[in-house]
mmCIF file of C-alpha atoms in Angstrom:
data_model
loop_
_atom_site.group_PDB
_atom_site.id
_atom_site.type_symbol
_atom_site.label_atom_id
_atom_site.label_comp_id
_atom_site.label_asym_id
_atom_site.label_seq_id
_atom_site.Cartn_x
_atom_site.Cartn_y
_atom_site.Cartn_z
ATOM 1 C CA MET W 932 -47.729 -10.168 -33.198
ATOM 2 C CA LYS W 933 -43.937 -10.370 -32.769
ATOM 3 C CA SER W 934 -42.018 -7.081 -32.501
ATOM 4 C CA THR W 935 -39.676 -6.051 -35.313
ATOM 5 C CA HIS W 936 -37.538 -3.821 -33.191
ATOM 6 C CA ARG W 937 -34.016 -4.969 -33.508
ATOM 7 C CA GLN W 938 -31.635 -2.201 -32.396
ATOM 8 C CA ILE W 939 -32.508 -0.774 -29.042
ATOM 9 C CA ALA W 940 -31.032 2.088 -26.946
ATOM 10 C CA VAL W 941 -31.448 2.041 -23.173
ATOM 11 C CA ILE W 942 -31.016 5.457 -21.568
ATOM 12 C CA GLY W 943 -29.697 5.129 -18.013
ATOM 13 C CA GLY W 944 -26.999 2.828 -16.484
ATOM 14 C CA GLY W 945 -28.780 2.222 -13.152
ATOM 15 C CA LEU W 946 -29.976 -1.202 -12.126
ATOM 16 C CA SER W 947 -33.317 -0.947 -14.084
ATOM 17 C CA GLY W 948 -31.330 0.156 -17.297
ATOM 18 C CA ILE W 949 -28.744 -2.589 -16.913
ATOM 19 C CA CYS W 950 -31.207 -5.253 -16.354
ATOM 20 C CA SER W 951 -33.472 -4.023 -19.093
ATOM 21 C CA ALA W 952 -30.444 -4.281 -21.538
ATOM 22 C CA TYR W 953 -29.604 -7.726 -20.237
ATOM 23 C CA PHE W 954 -33.087 -9.227 -20.687
ATOM 24 C CA LEU W 955 -33.473 -7.539 -24.192
ATOM 25 C CA ALA W 956 -30.134 -9.058 -25.231
ATOM 26 C CA THR W 957 -31.282 -12.588 -24.092
ATOM 27 C CA LYS W 958 -34.041 -12.176 -26.646
ATOM 28 C CA GLY W 959 -31.567 -11.410 -29.477
ATOM 29 C CA TYR W 960 -31.855 -7.607 -29.654
ATOM 30 C CA GLU W 961 -28.809 -5.417 -30.368
ATOM 31 C CA VAL W 962 -28.639 -3.296 -27.249
ATOM 32 C CA ALA W 963 -26.673 -0.124 -26.364
ATOM 33 C CA VAL W 964 -26.747 1.481 -22.864
ATOM 34 C CA ILE W 965 -26.195 5.231 -22.811
ATOM 35 C CA GLU W 966 -25.120 6.583 -19.364
ATOM 36 C CA ARG W 967 -24.245 10.202 -18.515
ATOM 37 C CA ARG W 968 -21.998 9.138 -15.534
ATOM 38 C CA GLY W 969 -18.530 7.490 -15.868
ATOM 39 C CA HIS W 970 -19.749 4.096 -14.494
ATOM 40 C CA VAL W 971 -22.863 2.142 -13.797
ATOM 41 C CA ALA W 972 -24.969 2.380 -10.686
ATOM 42 C CA GLU W 973 -23.763 5.845 -9.547
ATOM 43 C CA GLU W 974 -27.096 7.621 -8.875
ATOM 44 C CA ALA W 975 -30.371 6.137 -7.489
ATOM 45 C CA THR W 976 -29.024 2.501 -7.589
ATOM 46 C CA PHE W 977 -26.117 3.588 -5.380
ATOM 47 C CA GLY W 978 -28.627 4.738 -2.747
ATOM 48 C CA ASP W 979 -30.684 1.619 -2.820
ATOM 49 C CA SER W 980 -31.313 0.020 0.698
ATOM 50 C CA GLY W 981 -30.108 -3.363 -0.258
ATOM 51 C CA LEU W 982 -33.408 -4.971 0.517
ATOM 52 C CA LEU W 983 -34.313 -7.760 -1.903
ATOM 53 C CA ALA W 984 -37.506 -8.132 0.015
ATOM 54 C CA PRO W 985 -41.062 -8.751 -1.483
ATOM 55 C CA GLY W 986 -42.607 -8.830 1.984
ATOM 56 C CA ALA W 987 -41.284 -5.616 3.222
ATOM 57 C CA ALA W 988 -41.614 -3.870 -0.050
ATOM 58 C CA MET W 989 -44.571 -1.335 0.019
ATOM 59 C CA PRO W 990 -45.846 1.657 -1.961
ATOM 60 C CA LEU W 991 -44.451 4.868 -0.742
ATOM 61 C CA THR W 992 -46.276 6.210 2.353
ATOM 62 C CA LEU W 993 -45.602 9.653 3.734
ATOM 63 C CA PRO W 994 -47.051 11.692 6.576
ATOM 64 C CA GLY W 995 -50.074 14.038 5.832
ATOM 65 C CA ALA W 996 -49.421 17.564 4.744
ATOM 66 C CA LEU W 997 -49.636 19.112 8.307
ATOM 67 C CA ALA W 998 -47.281 16.488 9.727
ATOM 68 C CA THR W 999 -44.868 16.966 6.927
ATOM 69 C CA PHE W 1000 -44.799 20.688 7.449
ATOM 70 C CA ALA W 1001 -44.231 20.096 11.152
ATOM 71 C CA CYS W 1002 -41.107 17.979 10.358
ATOM 72 C CA ARG W 1003 -39.390 21.327 9.469
ATOM 73 C CA PHE W 1004 -39.205 22.223 13.195
ATOM 74 C CA LYS W 1005 -38.298 18.773 14.678
ATOM 75 C CA GLU W 1006 -34.830 17.650 15.503
ATOM 76 C CA GLU W 1007 -35.617 14.106 14.450
ATOM 77 C CA PRO W 1008 -38.003 14.595 11.454
ATOM 78 C CA ARG W 1009 -39.549 11.655 9.633
ATOM 79 C CA VAL W 1010 -39.188 13.595 6.332
ATOM 80 C CA LEU W 1011 -36.851 16.463 5.433
ATOM 81 C CA VAL W 1012 -38.640 19.474 3.906
ATOM 82 C CA ALA W 1013 -37.097 22.599 2.491
ATOM 83 C CA SER W 1014 -38.305 25.890 3.571
ATOM 84 C CA GLY W 1015 -40.496 28.066 1.411
ATOM 85 C CA THR W 1016 -43.803 27.281 -0.392
ATOM 86 C CA ASP W 1017 -43.734 24.667 -3.101
ATOM 87 C CA PHE W 1018 -47.183 24.265 -4.735
ATOM 88 C CA SER W 1019 -45.933 21.394 -7.049
ATOM 89 C CA ARG W 1020 -44.793 19.528 -3.990
ATOM 90 C CA ARG W 1021 -48.106 20.094 -2.205
ATOM 91 C CA ARG W 1022 -49.880 18.751 -5.341
ATOM 92 C CA TRP W 1023 -47.657 15.737 -5.561
ATOM 93 C CA MET W 1024 -48.055 14.826 -1.871
ATOM 94 C CA ARG W 1025 -51.871 15.244 -2.212
ATOM 95 C CA GLN W 1026 -51.810 12.629 -4.971
ATOM 96 C CA THR W 1027 -49.650 10.372 -2.882
ATOM 97 C CA ARG W 1028 -51.951 10.706 0.041
ATOM 98 C CA GLN W 1029 -55.025 9.815 -2.090
ATOM 99 C CA ALA W 1030 -53.248 6.774 -3.466
ATOM 100 C CA GLN W 1031 -52.487 5.670 0.243
ATOM 101 C CA GLN W 1032 -56.106 6.179 1.444
ATOM 102 C CA GLN W 1033 -57.879 4.742 -1.689
ATOM 103 C CA HIS W 1034 -55.630 2.150 -3.251
ATOM 104 C CA PHE W 1035 -52.899 1.020 -0.786
ATOM 105 C CA ALA W 1036 -54.035 -2.654 -0.515
ATOM 106 C CA GLU W 1037 -54.241 -2.941 -4.242
ATOM 107 C CA ASN W 1038 -50.928 -1.270 -4.792
ATOM 108 C CA LYS W 1039 -49.321 -3.288 -2.094
ATOM 109 C CA LEU W 1040 -50.481 -6.538 -3.786
ATOM 110 C CA HIS W 1041 -49.143 -5.470 -7.117
ATOM 111 C CA LEU W 1042 -45.809 -4.476 -5.659
ATOM 112 C CA SER W 1043 -45.452 -7.765 -3.777
ATOM 113 C CA ARG W 1044 -46.208 -9.778 -6.710
ATOM 114 C CA LEU W 1045 -43.692 -7.903 -8.828
ATOM 115 C CA SER W 1046 -41.110 -7.919 -6.088
ATOM 116 C CA SER W 1047 -41.371 -11.608 -5.488
ATOM 117 C CA TYR W 1048 -40.931 -12.278 -9.104
ATOM 118 C CA GLY W 1049 -37.825 -9.956 -9.182
ATOM 119 C CA GLN W 1050 -36.391 -11.698 -6.100
ATOM 120 C CA SER W 1051 -36.722 -15.110 -7.702
ATOM 121 C CA LEU W 1052 -34.978 -13.772 -10.928
ATOM 122 C CA THR W 1053 -32.214 -12.203 -8.936
ATOM 123 C CA LEU W 1054 -31.348 -15.298 -6.992
ATOM 124 C CA GLN W 1055 -31.379 -17.334 -10.096
ATOM 125 C CA LEU W 1056 -28.983 -14.802 -11.898
ATOM 126 C CA GLN W 1057 -26.657 -14.789 -8.890
ATOM 127 C CA ALA W 1058 -26.563 -18.688 -9.064
ATOM 128 C CA HIS W 1059 -26.318 -18.963 -12.782
ATOM 129 C CA TYR W 1060 -23.360 -16.596 -13.000
ATOM 130 C CA ASN W 1061 -21.814 -17.550 -9.694
ATOM 131 C CA MET W 1062 -21.875 -13.993 -8.615
ATOM 132 C CA GLU W 1063 -20.283 -12.824 -5.466
ATOM 133 C CA HIS W 1064 -22.765 -11.525 -3.036
ATOM 134 C CA GLU W 1065 -23.343 -10.462 0.656
ATOM 135 C CA ASN W 1066 -26.819 -11.749 0.980
ATOM 136 C CA SER W 1067 -28.578 -12.378 4.318
ATOM 137 C CA GLU W 1068 -31.918 -13.899 4.907
ATOM 138 C CA GLY W 1069 -34.728 -12.464 6.995
ATOM 139 C CA VAL W 1070 -36.229 -9.094 7.188
ATOM 140 C CA PHE W 1071 -38.090 -7.326 10.065
ATOM 141 C CA HIS W 1072 -40.552 -4.606 9.171
ATOM 142 C CA LEU W 1073 -41.243 -2.265 12.234
ATOM 143 C CA PHE W 1074 -43.930 0.175 12.820
ATOM 144 C CA ARG W 1075 -43.590 2.832 15.523
ATOM 145 C CA GLN W 1076 -47.013 4.549 14.971
ATOM 146 C CA PRO W 1077 -50.477 2.979 15.388
ATOM 147 C CA SER W 1078 -51.549 4.676 12.070
ATOM 148 C CA GLU W 1079 -48.728 2.809 10.203
ATOM 149 C CA ALA W 1080 -49.439 -0.451 12.001
ATOM 150 C CA ALA W 1081 -52.948 -0.212 10.682
ATOM 151 C CA ARG W 1082 -51.566 -1.112 7.239
ATOM 152 C CA MET W 1083 -50.272 -4.415 8.557
ATOM 153 C CA ALA W 1084 -53.503 -6.195 7.736
ATOM 154 C CA ALA W 1085 -53.256 -5.300 4.048
ATOM 155 C CA MET W 1086 -49.590 -6.296 3.981
ATOM 156 C CA GLN W 1087 -50.346 -9.619 5.620
ATOM 157 C CA GLU W 1088 -53.250 -10.193 2.989
ATOM 158 C CA ALA W 1089 -50.850 -9.434 0.137
ATOM 159 C CA ALA W 1090 -48.294 -11.916 1.616
ATOM 160 C CA GLN W 1091 -51.069 -14.571 1.901
ATOM 161 C CA GLN W 1092 -52.172 -14.073 -1.727
ATOM 162 C CA CYS W 1093 -48.497 -14.264 -3.003
ATOM 163 C CA GLU W 1094 -47.980 -17.312 -0.696
ATOM 164 C CA TYR W 1095 -45.184 -15.490 1.024
ATOM 165 C CA LYS W 1096 -44.157 -16.491 4.599
ATOM 166 C CA HIS W 1097 -44.690 -13.995 7.333
ATOM 167 C CA GLN W 1098 -45.305 -13.619 11.006
ATOM 168 C CA GLY W 1099 -46.527 -10.931 13.368
ATOM 169 C CA LEU W 1100 -44.093 -10.226 16.251
ATOM 170 C CA ASP W 1101 -43.724 -8.201 19.391
ATOM 171 C CA ALA W 1102 -40.380 -6.990 20.666
ATOM 172 C CA ALA W 1103 -39.845 -10.064 22.899
ATOM 173 C CA ALA W 1104 -40.495 -12.472 19.940
ATOM 174 C CA MET W 1105 -38.072 -10.337 17.835
ATOM 175 C CA ARG W 1106 -35.281 -10.821 20.390
ATOM 176 C CA THR W 1107 -35.841 -14.533 20.203
ATOM 177 C CA LEU W 1108 -35.124 -14.531 16.535
ATOM 178 C CA GLU W 1109 -32.546 -11.753 16.691
ATOM 179 C CA PRO W 1110 -30.707 -11.679 20.066
ATOM 180 C CA ALA W 1111 -28.830 -8.598 19.203
ATOM 181 C CA PHE W 1112 -32.063 -6.609 18.897
ATOM 182 C CA SER W 1113 -32.135 -4.460 22.049
ATOM 183 C CA SER W 1114 -34.573 -1.773 21.231
ATOM 184 C CA GLU W 1115 -36.207 0.384 23.860
ATOM 185 C CA ALA W 1116 -38.150 2.090 21.270
ATOM 186 C CA THR W 1117 -41.914 1.772 21.420
ATOM 187 C CA LEU W 1118 -43.329 -0.414 18.630
ATOM 188 C CA ALA W 1119 -46.846 -0.398 17.560
ATOM 189 C CA GLY W 1120 -46.289 -3.624 15.498
ATOM 190 C CA ALA W 1121 -43.769 -5.698 13.692
ATOM 191 C CA LEU W 1122 -43.736 -8.170 10.724
ATOM 192 C CA TYR W 1123 -41.075 -10.768 10.059
ATOM 193 C CA TYR W 1124 -40.396 -12.188 6.504
ATOM 194 C CA PRO W 1125 -38.032 -15.186 6.809
ATOM 195 C CA ASP W 1126 -37.722 -15.434 2.940
ATOM 196 C CA ASP W 1127 -36.893 -11.805 2.390
ATOM 197 C CA VAL W 1128 -33.196 -11.162 1.540
ATOM 198 C CA ALA W 1129 -30.733 -8.156 1.967
ATOM 199 C CA GLY W 1130 -27.535 -7.760 0.276
ATOM 200 C CA ASN W 1131 -25.404 -5.449 -1.884
ATOM 201 C CA CYS W 1132 -27.354 -3.989 -4.675
ATOM 202 C CA VAL W 1133 -24.564 -2.031 -6.195
ATOM 203 C CA LEU W 1134 -22.365 -5.172 -6.438
ATOM 204 C CA PHE W 1135 -25.163 -6.978 -8.174
ATOM 205 C CA ALA W 1136 -25.610 -4.112 -10.699
ATOM 206 C CA LYS W 1137 -22.014 -4.176 -11.554
ATOM 207 C CA GLN W 1138 -21.973 -8.006 -12.082
ATOM 208 C CA MET W 1139 -25.096 -7.699 -14.254
ATOM 209 C CA ARG W 1140 -23.289 -5.164 -16.475
ATOM 210 C CA ASN W 1141 -20.633 -7.798 -17.000
ATOM 211 C CA ALA W 1142 -23.370 -10.408 -17.853
ATOM 212 C CA ALA W 1143 -24.992 -8.034 -20.156
ATOM 213 C CA GLN W 1144 -21.630 -7.413 -21.969
ATOM 214 C CA GLN W 1145 -21.104 -11.080 -22.392
ATOM 215 C CA LEU W 1146 -24.355 -11.047 -24.437
ATOM 216 C CA GLY W 1147 -23.107 -8.236 -26.591
ATOM 217 C CA VAL W 1148 -24.564 -5.148 -24.883
ATOM 218 C CA SER W 1149 -22.343 -2.100 -25.398
ATOM 219 C CA PHE W 1150 -22.019 0.642 -22.676
ATOM 220 C CA HIS W 1151 -21.322 4.188 -23.463
ATOM 221 C CA PHE W 1152 -20.384 6.443 -20.474
ATOM 222 C CA ASP W 1153 -20.056 10.209 -20.073
ATOM 223 C CA SER W 1154 -22.816 10.335 -22.782
ATOM 224 C CA THR W 1155 -26.085 12.321 -22.383
ATOM 225 C CA VAL W 1156 -29.146 11.954 -24.512
ATOM 226 C CA THR W 1157 -30.663 15.486 -24.834
ATOM 227 C CA ALA W 1158 -33.719 14.775 -26.922
ATOM 228 C CA ILE W 1159 -35.779 11.915 -28.361
ATOM 229 C CA ARG W 1160 -37.744 12.263 -31.586
ATOM 230 C CA ALA W 1161 -40.169 9.812 -33.111
ATOM 231 C CA GLU W 1162 -39.335 9.521 -36.832
ATOM 232 C CA PHE W 1163 -41.448 8.531 -39.921
ATOM 233 C CA GLY W 1164 -41.195 4.941 -40.547
ATOM 234 C CA GLY W 1165 -41.317 3.780 -37.027
ATOM 235 C CA ARG W 1166 -37.692 4.650 -35.994
ATOM 236 C CA VAL W 1167 -36.541 6.833 -33.131
ATOM 237 C CA ALA W 1168 -33.855 9.507 -33.330
ATOM 238 C CA LEU W 1169 -31.749 10.399 -30.282
ATOM 239 C CA GLU W 1170 -29.650 13.628 -29.934
ATOM 240 C CA VAL W 1171 -26.605 12.773 -27.953
ATOM 241 C CA GLN W 1172 -23.704 14.694 -26.401
ATOM 242 C CA SER W 1173 -20.915 12.093 -26.146
ATOM 243 C CA PRO W 1174 -17.074 11.772 -26.672
ATOM 244 C CA GLN W 1175 -17.661 8.459 -28.443
ATOM 245 C CA LEU W 1176 -21.089 8.426 -30.192
ATOM 246 C CA ALA W 1177 -22.409 10.394 -33.045
ATOM 247 C CA SER W 1178 -24.480 13.501 -32.225
ATOM 248 C CA GLN W 1179 -27.450 11.819 -33.616
ATOM 249 C CA LEU W 1180 -28.357 8.087 -33.497
ATOM 250 C CA THR W 1181 -31.307 6.382 -35.074
ATOM 251 C CA VAL W 1182 -32.668 3.107 -33.560
ATOM 252 C CA ASP W 1183 -35.722 0.939 -33.755
ATOM 253 C CA ALA W 1184 -36.783 1.495 -30.145
ATOM 254 C CA VAL W 1185 -35.605 3.169 -26.941
ATOM 255 C CA VAL W 1186 -36.079 2.391 -23.312
ATOM 256 C CA VAL W 1187 -36.054 5.502 -20.953
ATOM 257 C CA ALA W 1188 -34.637 4.442 -17.599
ATOM 258 C CA ALA W 1189 -33.029 7.732 -16.716
ATOM 259 C CA GLY W 1190 -34.599 8.645 -13.342
ATOM 260 C CA MET W 1191 -35.728 12.225 -13.175
ATOM 261 C CA SER W 1192 -34.204 12.883 -16.528
ATOM 262 C CA SER W 1193 -36.894 10.614 -18.058
ATOM 263 C CA ALA W 1194 -39.573 13.238 -17.439
ATOM 264 C CA SER W 1195 -37.841 15.930 -19.390
ATOM 265 C CA LEU W 1196 -36.971 13.517 -22.267
ATOM 266 C CA LEU W 1197 -40.570 12.355 -22.611
ATOM 267 C CA GLN W 1198 -42.317 15.695 -22.101
ATOM 268 C CA PRO W 1199 -42.008 16.700 -25.767
ATOM 269 C CA LEU W 1200 -43.489 13.367 -26.772
ATOM 270 C CA ASP W 1201 -46.758 14.078 -24.986
ATOM 271 C CA THR W 1202 -46.004 11.862 -22.120
ATOM 272 C CA ALA W 1203 -45.898 13.747 -18.890
ATOM 273 C CA LEU W 1204 -44.498 11.644 -16.103
ATOM 274 C CA PRO W 1205 -45.526 12.828 -12.544
ATOM 275 C CA LEU W 1206 -42.079 12.152 -11.229
ATOM 276 C CA ARG W 1207 -40.788 13.893 -8.041
ATOM 277 C CA ALA W 1208 -37.089 14.017 -7.045
ATOM 278 C CA LEU W 1209 -36.489 13.005 -3.479
ATOM 279 C CA GLN W 1210 -33.280 12.816 -1.683
ATOM 280 C CA SER W 1211 -32.280 9.558 0.250
ATOM 281 C CA TYR W 1212 -29.416 9.341 2.745
ATOM 282 C CA SER W 1213 -27.096 6.480 3.587
ATOM 283 C CA ALA W 1214 -24.380 5.738 6.097
ATOM 284 C CA LEU W 1215 -21.902 2.792 6.134
ATOM 285 C CA VAL W 1216 -20.427 1.991 9.591
ATOM 286 C CA PRO W 1217 -17.928 -0.670 10.718
ATOM 287 C CA VAL W 1218 -19.139 -3.390 13.073
ATOM 288 C CA LYS W 1219 -17.707 -3.046 16.531
ATOM 289 C CA ASN W 1220 -19.295 -5.935 18.475
ATOM 290 C CA PRO W 1221 -20.253 -8.853 16.200
ATOM 291 C CA ASP W 1222 -22.425 -10.302 18.943
ATOM 292 C CA ASP W 1223 -24.409 -7.118 19.191
ATOM 293 C CA ALA W 1224 -24.703 -6.542 15.523
ATOM 294 C CA PRO W 1225 -27.801 -7.714 13.508
ATOM 295 C CA SER W 1226 -27.680 -10.986 11.469
ATOM 296 C CA MET W 1227 -31.039 -10.004 9.681
ATOM 297 C CA ALA W 1228 -32.127 -6.743 7.969
ATOM 298 C CA LEU W 1229 -34.572 -4.344 9.490
ATOM 299 C CA PHE W 1230 -36.814 -1.766 7.918
ATOM 300 C CA ASP W 1231 -38.316 1.090 10.081
ATOM 301 C CA ASP W 1232 -41.531 2.120 8.360
ATOM 302 C CA SER W 1233 -41.785 5.432 10.205
ATOM 303 C CA TYR W 1234 -38.486 6.887 9.031
ATOM 304 C CA LYS W 1235 -38.140 4.721 5.865
ATOM 305 C CA VAL W 1236 -34.888 3.580 7.081
ATOM 306 C CA ALA W 1237 -33.302 0.166 6.464
ATOM 307 C CA MET W 1238 -30.439 -1.389 8.205
ATOM 308 C CA THR W 1239 -28.534 -4.273 6.409
ATOM 309 C CA ARG W 1240 -25.443 -6.232 7.496
ATOM 310 C CA LEU W 1241 -22.727 -6.456 4.859
ATOM 311 C CA GLY W 1242 -20.140 -8.690 6.393
ATOM 312 C CA GLY W 1243 -18.070 -6.407 8.742
ATOM 313 C CA ARG W 1244 -20.169 -3.373 7.906
ATOM 314 C CA ILE W 1245 -23.641 -2.175 8.488
ATOM 315 C CA ARG W 1246 -25.426 -0.011 5.816
ATOM 316 C CA ILE W 1247 -28.093 2.396 7.067
ATOM 317 C CA THR W 1248 -30.255 3.841 4.282
ATOM 318 C CA GLY W 1249 -33.548 5.902 4.024
ATOM 319 C CA LEU W 1250 -34.939 9.084 5.513
ATOM 320 C CA LEU W 1251 -36.498 10.878 2.396
ATOM 321 C CA GLY W 1252 -36.128 14.502 1.764
ATOM 322 C CA PHE W 1253 -38.058 17.124 -0.216
ATOM 323 C CA VAL W 1254 -34.752 19.185 -0.479
ATOM 324 C CA PRO W 1255 -32.446 20.266 -3.248
ATOM 325 C CA PRO W 1256 -29.574 17.892 -4.063
ATOM 326 C CA SER W 1257 -26.347 19.033 -2.203
ATOM 327 C CA LYS W 1258 -22.889 17.655 -1.383
ATOM 328 C CA THR W 1259 -23.429 18.804 2.098
ATOM 329 C CA ILE W 1260 -25.662 16.481 3.873
ATOM 330 C CA PRO W 1261 -28.126 18.150 6.262
ATOM 331 C CA PRO W 1262 -27.189 17.746 9.932
ATOM 332 C CA LYS W 1263 -30.669 16.461 10.773
ATOM 333 C CA ALA W 1264 -30.198 13.547 8.296
ATOM 334 C CA LEU W 1265 -26.809 12.563 9.771
ATOM 335 C CA ARG W 1266 -28.284 12.590 13.290
ATOM 336 C CA ASN W 1267 -31.395 10.779 12.313
ATOM 337 C CA LEU W 1268 -29.688 7.813 10.497
ATOM 338 C CA LEU W 1269 -27.392 7.186 13.553
ATOM 339 C CA LYS W 1270 -30.169 7.680 16.075
ATOM 340 C CA ILE W 1271 -32.435 5.184 14.465
ATOM 341 C CA ALA W 1272 -29.588 2.661 14.145
ATOM 342 C CA GLY W 1273 -28.781 3.280 17.782
ATOM 343 C CA ASP W 1274 -32.419 2.789 18.854
ATOM 344 C CA TYR W 1275 -32.273 -0.840 17.677
ATOM 345 C CA TYR W 1276 -28.605 -1.910 17.891
ATOM 346 C CA PRO W 1277 -26.780 0.667 20.102
ATOM 347 C CA ASN W 1278 -23.555 -1.324 20.686
ATOM 348 C CA ALA W 1279 -23.255 -2.830 17.220
ATOM 349 C CA ALA W 1280 -21.074 -0.452 15.395
ATOM 350 C CA ASN W 1281 -18.639 2.474 15.566
ATOM 351 C CA TYR W 1282 -21.242 5.003 14.662
ATOM 352 C CA ASN W 1283 -18.793 7.802 15.090
ATOM 353 C CA GLN W 1284 -16.831 6.389 12.108
ATOM 354 C CA ALA W 1285 -19.817 6.535 9.683
ATOM 355 C CA HIS W 1286 -19.377 7.375 6.092
ATOM 356 C CA PHE W 1287 -22.299 9.336 4.604
ATOM 357 C CA TRP W 1288 -23.623 10.110 1.215
ATOM 358 C CA SER W 1289 -26.940 11.204 -0.478
ATOM 359 C CA ASN W 1290 -28.704 10.207 -3.730
ATOM 360 C CA THR W 1291 -31.549 11.685 -5.830
ATOM 361 C CA MET W 1292 -34.236 9.166 -6.802
ATOM 362 C CA ALA W 1293 -37.374 9.665 -8.927
ATOM 363 C CA LEU W 1294 -40.718 8.568 -7.370
ATOM 364 C CA LEU W 1295 -44.277 8.566 -8.617
ATOM 365 C CA PRO W 1296 -47.299 9.529 -6.422
ATOM 366 C CA HIS W 1297 -48.690 6.172 -6.104
ATOM 367 C CA GLY W 1298 -45.265 4.737 -5.052
ATOM 368 C CA LEU W 1299 -45.053 2.083 -7.658
ATOM 369 C CA PRO W 1300 -42.568 1.683 -10.580
ATOM 370 C CA LEU W 1301 -43.742 2.533 -14.101
ATOM 371 C CA PHE W 1302 -42.750 0.354 -17.106
ATOM 372 C CA GLY W 1303 -43.965 -0.367 -20.579
ATOM 373 C CA PRO W 1304 -44.796 1.501 -23.817
ATOM 374 C CA THR W 1305 -45.676 5.099 -24.038
ATOM 375 C CA ARG W 1306 -48.099 6.667 -26.594
ATOM 376 C CA HIS W 1307 -45.370 5.977 -29.103
ATOM 377 C CA GLY W 1308 -45.121 2.078 -29.460
ATOM 378 C CA ASN W 1309 -41.442 1.933 -29.784
ATOM 379 C CA ILE W 1310 -40.580 4.209 -26.956
ATOM 380 C CA PHE W 1311 -40.646 2.534 -23.607
ATOM 381 C CA VAL W 1312 -40.106 3.765 -20.005
ATOM 382 C CA ASN W 1313 -38.825 1.999 -16.917
ATOM 383 C CA VAL W 1314 -38.618 4.283 -13.773
ATOM 384 C CA GLY W 1315 -39.727 4.994 -10.260
ATOM 385 C CA HIS W 1316 -38.494 1.937 -8.295
ATOM 386 C CA GLY W 1317 -37.595 3.838 -5.023
ATOM 387 C CA PRO W 1318 -34.970 3.194 -2.272
ATOM 388 C CA THR W 1319 -36.301 -0.398 -1.688
ATOM 389 C CA GLY W 1320 -36.658 -1.166 -5.349
ATOM 390 C CA TRP W 1321 -33.946 -3.838 -6.064
ATOM 391 C CA ALA W 1322 -36.454 -6.715 -6.637
ATOM 392 C CA ALA W 1323 -38.862 -4.578 -8.517
ATOM 393 C CA SER W 1324 -36.201 -3.282 -10.819
ATOM 394 C CA VAL W 1325 -35.213 -6.784 -11.937
ATOM 395 C CA GLY W 1326 -38.797 -7.916 -12.277
ATOM 396 C CA SER W 1327 -39.865 -4.906 -14.199
ATOM 397 C CA ALA W 1328 -36.920 -5.218 -16.487
ATOM 398 C CA ARG W 1329 -37.815 -8.838 -17.369
ATOM 399 C CA LEU W 1330 -41.515 -7.886 -17.930
ATOM 400 C CA LEU W 1331 -40.508 -4.883 -20.071
ATOM 401 C CA SER W 1332 -38.436 -7.090 -22.336
ATOM 402 C CA ASP W 1333 -41.524 -9.362 -22.881
ATOM 403 C CA LEU W 1334 -43.527 -6.276 -23.709
ATOM 404 C CA VAL W 1335 -41.030 -5.064 -26.214
ATOM 405 C CA ALA W 1336 -40.906 -8.578 -27.852
ATOM 406 C CA GLY W 1337 -44.733 -8.762 -27.896
ATOM 407 C CA GLU W 1338 -44.716 -11.813 -25.754
ATOM 408 C CA GLN W 1339 -46.882 -12.981 -23.001
ATOM 409 C CA THR W 1340 -45.562 -11.773 -19.514
ATOM 410 C CA GLU W 1341 -45.317 -14.382 -16.728
ATOM 411 C CA ILE W 1342 -47.050 -12.211 -14.344
ATOM 412 C CA PRO W 1343 -49.735 -9.496 -14.725
ATOM 413 C CA VAL W 1344 -48.540 -5.975 -15.586
ATOM 414 C CA GLU W 1345 -51.644 -4.043 -14.821
ATOM 415 C CA GLY W 1346 -51.018 -1.138 -12.492
ATOM 416 C CA PHE W 1347 -47.476 -0.573 -13.737
ATOM 417 C CA LEU W 1348 -48.209 0.498 -17.439
ATOM 418 C CA PRO W 1349 -48.027 3.998 -18.424
ATOM 419 C CA ARG W 1350 -51.478 3.942 -19.690
ATOM 420 C CA ASP W 1351 -52.691 3.038 -16.107
ATOM 421 C CA VAL W 1352 -51.053 6.099 -14.594
ATOM 422 C CA LEU W 1353 -51.108 8.692 -17.389
ATOM 423 C CA ALA W 1354 -54.587 8.194 -18.656
#
């Protein structure tokens, strides 16, 4: 049956919210985006790695509990962990570990299929709107630890099922493809995806805002939704703090794409999202020696760090942290990002001129995004895409618009629906 939702509010002006609004508008809906910041793409999207990479995309994998605890005392930790006892963090990490051990291959296949779909849509949108971009082709996925390289078989199987080009490499073969690669770091394995892409995710998000506005989508900034209520008659009421909107709005449907705020908004509606706030860190450095700088992107699985070339700059993004948000970036994060970049491309950039920032992102224990209808049929969610979630964000937004409209999706959505995770 076709949906009768005509007026839709999208809460959140990150990439998933912008793209959700865009695809809903292409189906004829009247859409408004409500964003608490002053512009789009200022939170999790701003910390995206820039990988538009179905091959390298993978569910969140973290060290075990003991290894994570040991990171507190290391100068080069793989995960940053705040001091003190946090039972909710332990429970969340235990769920993450179970998902890795029991469902990694299945989840990787789901994510590869979604990301491949999203990459195709993104490239079509860039071409259709003649968007500016800083895309480069080819991504290396590196594994330092044998335990991490053990997942390569599942990743290759997913690539084969999705008919995605890939190749196993050693360091010598990498240098043939990327002469600037001069790593002395010990590698347990590496995969190369020639059709994976890297680029400027924030630039794409801003241009998608323009495309959405051309379709009639309105954007309301400095506006915060404080509560959502399901009304009798199939409508949804929003309580809003805004300099431009009424304090209460009534719409036909709502899409919650508000990162960590999504959990608190949906909790009163009997929808408990197991989201966890993690910090991600980024550095932007100017290229010093173009011949020694990478032409293709790289993702270090051990530290969850990506390096992408953006013209005369290199962006280094990753290193997750179970630590409170802060304007002061932990010294270990600063050292780690530059150390990892120096491991692979020591002479590429002026690393002492790095500009740093951090972002908070909301992640689910199984490491996959979550999108679709909640227990209330006209309240939808679209969250949890993670630091390498550009392609998945675009793909999930298109699929969500199909679900809202009651249309058949182009690819399966099992594994991503709230009913699959929250049952």
